[in-house]
mmCIF file of C-alpha atoms in Angstrom:
data_model
loop_
_atom_site.group_PDB
_atom_site.id
_atom_site.type_symbol
_atom_site.label_atom_id
_atom_site.label_comp_id
_atom_site.label_asym_id
_atom_site.label_seq_id
_atom_site.Cartn_x
_atom_site.Cartn_y
_atom_site.Cartn_z
ATOM 1 C CA MET K 82 12.408 12.630 -2.153
ATOM 2 C CA GLN K 83 9.845 10.170 -3.394
ATOM 3 C CA LEU K 84 10.408 7.549 -0.732
ATOM 4 C CA GLN K 85 6.781 7.633 0.405
ATOM 5 C CA GLN K 86 5.595 7.118 -3.178
ATOM 6 C CA TYR K 87 7.971 4.163 -3.561
ATOM 7 C CA ILE K 88 6.521 2.595 -0.418
ATOM 8 C CA LYS K 89 3.015 2.968 -1.809
ATOM 9 C CA GLU K 90 4.014 1.448 -5.160
ATOM 10 C CA LEU K 91 5.711 -1.486 -3.456
ATOM 11 C CA LEU K 92 2.652 -2.202 -1.318
ATOM 12 C CA TYR K 93 0.808 -3.184 -4.506
ATOM 13 C CA GLN K 94 3.436 -5.859 -5.165
ATOM 14 C CA HIS K 95 4.516 -6.984 -1.686
ATOM 15 C CA GLU K 96 2.903 -7.828 1.628
ATOM 16 C CA CYS K 97 5.697 -6.157 3.566
ATOM 17 C CA VAL K 98 7.788 -3.074 2.798
ATOM 18 C CA THR K 99 10.469 -2.454 5.398
ATOM 19 C CA VAL K 100 11.974 0.977 5.899
ATOM 20 C CA PRO K 101 15.384 0.235 7.463
ATOM 21 C CA ASN K 102 15.739 1.504 11.039
ATOM 22 C CA PHE K 103 12.149 2.785 11.026
ATOM 23 C CA GLY K 104 9.576 0.007 10.641
ATOM 24 C CA ALA K 105 7.557 -1.986 8.149
ATOM 25 C CA PHE K 106 4.337 -1.348 6.289
ATOM 26 C CA LEU K 107 2.276 -4.519 6.042
ATOM 27 C CA ALA K 108 -0.425 -5.074 3.428
ATOM 28 C CA ARG K 109 -3.082 -7.735 3.987
ATOM 29 C CA THR K 110 -5.026 -8.656 0.866
ATOM 30 C CA ILE K 111 -8.813 -8.702 1.059
ATOM 31 C CA ASN K 112 -10.335 -10.758 -1.749
ATOM 32 C CA VAL K 113 -13.158 -9.594 -3.986
ATOM 33 C CA LEU K 114 -16.560 -9.887 -2.328
ATOM 34 C CA ILE K 115 -19.492 -10.701 -4.608
ATOM 35 C CA GLN K 116 -23.078 -10.552 -3.370
ATOM 36 C CA SER K 117 -24.922 -12.666 -5.922
ATOM 37 C CA GLU K 118 -28.387 -11.720 -4.681
ATOM 38 C CA THR K 119 -27.843 -7.957 -5.104
ATOM 39 C CA GLY K 120 -25.289 -7.973 -7.937
ATOM 40 C CA VAL K 121 -22.908 -5.775 -5.929
ATOM 41 C CA PHE K 122 -19.249 -6.578 -5.622
ATOM 42 C CA THR K 123 -16.447 -5.007 -3.666
ATOM 43 C CA PRO K 124 -13.113 -5.098 -5.489
ATOM 44 C CA PRO K 125 -10.045 -6.690 -3.952
ATOM 45 C CA SER K 126 -8.054 -4.357 -1.765
ATOM 46 C CA LYS K 127 -5.242 -4.281 0.740
ATOM 47 C CA GLU K 128 -5.438 -3.140 4.351
ATOM 48 C CA VAL K 129 -2.251 -1.450 5.465
ATOM 49 C CA SER K 130 -0.758 -1.546 8.943
ATOM 50 C CA PHE K 131 2.610 -0.553 10.404
ATOM 51 C CA ASN K 132 4.962 -2.493 12.679
ATOM 52 C CA HIS K 133 7.703 -0.449 14.342
ATOM 53 C CA LEU K 134 9.513 -3.600 15.487
ATOM 54 C CA LEU K 135 10.413 -4.763 11.949
ATOM 55 C CA LYS K 136 13.413 -2.548 11.223
ATOM 56 C CA SER K 137 15.959 -4.839 9.582
ATOM 57 C CA ASN K 138 16.713 -4.021 5.965
ATOM 58 C CA ASP K 139 15.234 -6.616 3.614
ATOM 59 C CA GLY K 140 16.601 -4.777 0.567
ATOM 60 C CA ILE K 141 13.271 -4.394 -1.254
ATOM 61 C CA LEU K 142 12.861 -0.645 -0.781
ATOM 62 C CA ALA K 143 16.513 0.225 -1.436
ATOM 63 C CA GLN K 144 16.643 -1.954 -4.549
ATOM 64 C CA TYR K 145 13.429 -0.411 -5.870
ATOM 65 C CA MET K 146 14.704 3.110 -5.225
ATOM 66 C CA ALA K 147 18.038 2.302 -6.873
ATOM 67 C CA GLN K 148 16.232 1.136 -10.020
ATOM 68 C CA LYS K 149 13.788 4.065 -10.106
ATOM 69 C CA GLU K 150 16.469 6.714 -9.565
ATOM 70 C CA ASN K 151 19.240 4.973 -11.492
ATOM 71 C CA VAL K 152 21.634 5.019 -8.528
ATOM 72 C CA SER K 153 23.569 2.300 -6.759
ATOM 73 C CA TYR K 154 21.997 0.213 -4.016
ATOM 74 C CA GLU K 155 24.343 1.819 -1.472
ATOM 75 C CA GLN K 156 23.373 5.337 -2.592
ATOM 76 C CA ALA K 157 19.703 4.450 -2.301
ATOM 77 C CA LEU K 158 20.279 3.063 1.178
ATOM 78 C CA ARG K 159 22.005 6.298 2.244
ATOM 79 C CA LYS K 160 19.074 8.343 0.883
ATOM 80 C CA ILE K 161 16.656 6.199 2.868
ATOM 81 C CA GLU K 162 18.749 6.600 6.021
ATOM 82 C CA LYS K 163 18.723 10.392 5.639
ATOM 83 C CA GLU K 164 14.969 10.455 5.091
ATOM 84 C CA VAL K 165 14.391 8.249 8.150
ATOM 85 C CA ILE K 166 16.338 10.736 10.283
ATOM 86 C CA VAL K 167 14.066 13.521 9.024
ATOM 87 C CA TRP K 168 10.939 11.432 9.702
ATOM 88 C CA LYS K 169 12.027 10.644 13.270
ATOM 89 C CA GLN K 170 12.762 14.318 13.974
ATOM 90 C CA ARG K 171 9.454 15.399 12.461
ATOM 91 C CA LEU K 172 7.503 12.833 14.486
ATOM 92 C CA ASN K 173 8.705 14.490 17.691
ATOM 93 C CA THR K 174 6.727 17.635 16.889
ATOM 94 C CA GLN K 175 4.079 16.711 14.319
ATOM 95 C CA HIS K 176 2.466 13.850 12.432
ATOM 96 C CA LEU K 177 3.751 12.225 9.249
ATOM 97 C CA THR K 178 1.406 11.761 6.326
ATOM 98 C CA PHE K 179 2.055 9.047 3.756
ATOM 99 C CA ALA K 180 -0.142 10.011 0.799
ATOM 100 C CA GLY K 181 -2.609 7.272 -0.051
ATOM 101 C CA ILE K 182 -1.381 5.091 2.820
ATOM 102 C CA GLY K 183 -1.934 6.639 6.236
ATOM 103 C CA GLU K 184 -0.754 8.901 8.985
ATOM 104 C CA MET K 185 1.691 8.459 11.872
ATOM 105 C CA ARG K 186 2.058 10.239 15.166
ATOM 106 C CA LEU K 187 3.786 9.554 18.445
ATOM 107 C CA ASN K 188 1.664 8.570 21.419
ATOM 108 C CA PRO K 189 2.491 9.784 24.964
ATOM 109 C CA GLN K 190 4.787 6.745 25.403
ATOM 110 C CA LYS K 191 6.762 7.874 22.320
ATOM 111 C CA LYS K 192 5.582 4.881 20.275
ATOM 112 C CA ILE K 193 4.363 5.299 16.704
ATOM 113 C CA ASN K 194 0.605 5.096 16.158
ATOM 114 C CA PHE K 195 -0.347 4.452 12.541
ATOM 115 C CA SER K 196 -3.801 5.240 11.161
ATOM 116 C CA PRO K 197 -4.423 3.932 7.639
ATOM 117 C CA PHE K 198 -6.471 5.974 5.181
ATOM 118 C CA GLY K 199 -8.654 2.936 4.460
ATOM 119 C CA SER K 200 -7.821 0.125 2.099
ATOM 120 C CA ILE K 201 -5.827 0.442 -1.106
ATOM 121 C CA ASN K 202 -7.778 -0.653 -4.163
ATOM 122 C CA LEU K 203 -5.987 -2.945 -6.544
ATOM 123 C CA THR K 204 -5.896 -2.114 -10.236
ATOM 124 C CA LEU K 205 -9.065 -2.434 -12.290
ATOM 125 C CA GLY K 206 -7.320 -4.962 -14.523
ATOM 126 C CA LYS K 207 -6.887 -7.313 -11.600
ATOM 127 C CA VAL K 208 -10.487 -6.748 -10.524
ATOM 128 C CA ILE K 209 -11.773 -7.621 -14.004
ATOM 129 C CA ALA K 210 -9.563 -10.708 -14.290
ATOM 130 C CA GLU K 211 -10.683 -12.001 -10.900
ATOM 131 C CA PHE K 212 -14.299 -11.187 -11.692
ATOM 132 C CA LYS K 213 -14.140 -13.032 -15.011
ATOM 133 C CA SER K 214 -12.690 -16.111 -13.380
ATOM 134 C CA THR K 215 -15.357 -16.060 -10.658
ATOM 135 C CA LEU K 216 -18.516 -15.310 -12.657
ATOM 136 C CA GLY K 217 -17.482 -15.832 -16.253
ATOM 137 C CA SER K 218 -19.122 -19.234 -16.505
ATOM 138 C CA ARG K 219 -22.443 -18.036 -15.060
ATOM 139 C CA CYS K 220 -23.203 -15.256 -17.511
ATOM 140 C CA LEU K 221 -22.096 -13.654 -20.692
ATOM 141 C CA TRP K 222 -19.214 -11.410 -19.608
ATOM 142 C CA ARG K 223 -20.276 -8.291 -21.487
ATOM 143 C CA ASN K 224 -23.922 -8.455 -20.374
ATOM 144 C CA CYS K 225 -23.105 -9.449 -16.829
ATOM 145 C CA PHE K 226 -20.490 -6.771 -16.294
ATOM 146 C CA PHE K 227 -22.368 -3.836 -17.782
ATOM 147 C CA THR K 228 -26.000 -4.523 -16.958
ATOM 148 C CA ARG K 229 -26.435 -6.814 -13.981
ATOM 149 C CA LEU K 230 -23.692 -5.660 -11.619
ATOM 150 C CA ARG K 231 -23.217 -2.503 -9.656
ATOM 151 C CA PHE K 232 -19.864 -1.586 -8.185
ATOM 152 C CA SER K 233 -19.967 -0.861 -4.463
ATOM 153 C CA TYR K 234 -17.031 1.544 -4.694
ATOM 154 C CA LEU K 235 -18.435 3.802 -7.439
#
């Protein structure tokens, strides 16, 4: 099942993606950082965290899955419920890896510890649009972008 991929995709669009009866992934946006003296900028990104207390279904994940898989909302919800059962069983003996998001494991108190894999970069299109709006008036876009700036993430 592609539930983990759906969570990752939704984190680009939403600040919170709740997995019913499991917990919520929270994405905090970090704005672009431009160092005018060095010409280096860090693109906008999102830091991801996990809250095991937010378990109520907000419908976002199930609706997204229903659209992606062309199934009913109720069928999507049942698929999520089944996957959550598997995740909870797996967490008892090993860690869970969410590709591009982070890793979960149970601590000695049987609480979920989440370790993000760093921040999620936003799309280059959004970076360019934000960059243009920030520096566009100070320099010719083409010259500024290609010759005077270095990207800190390259």
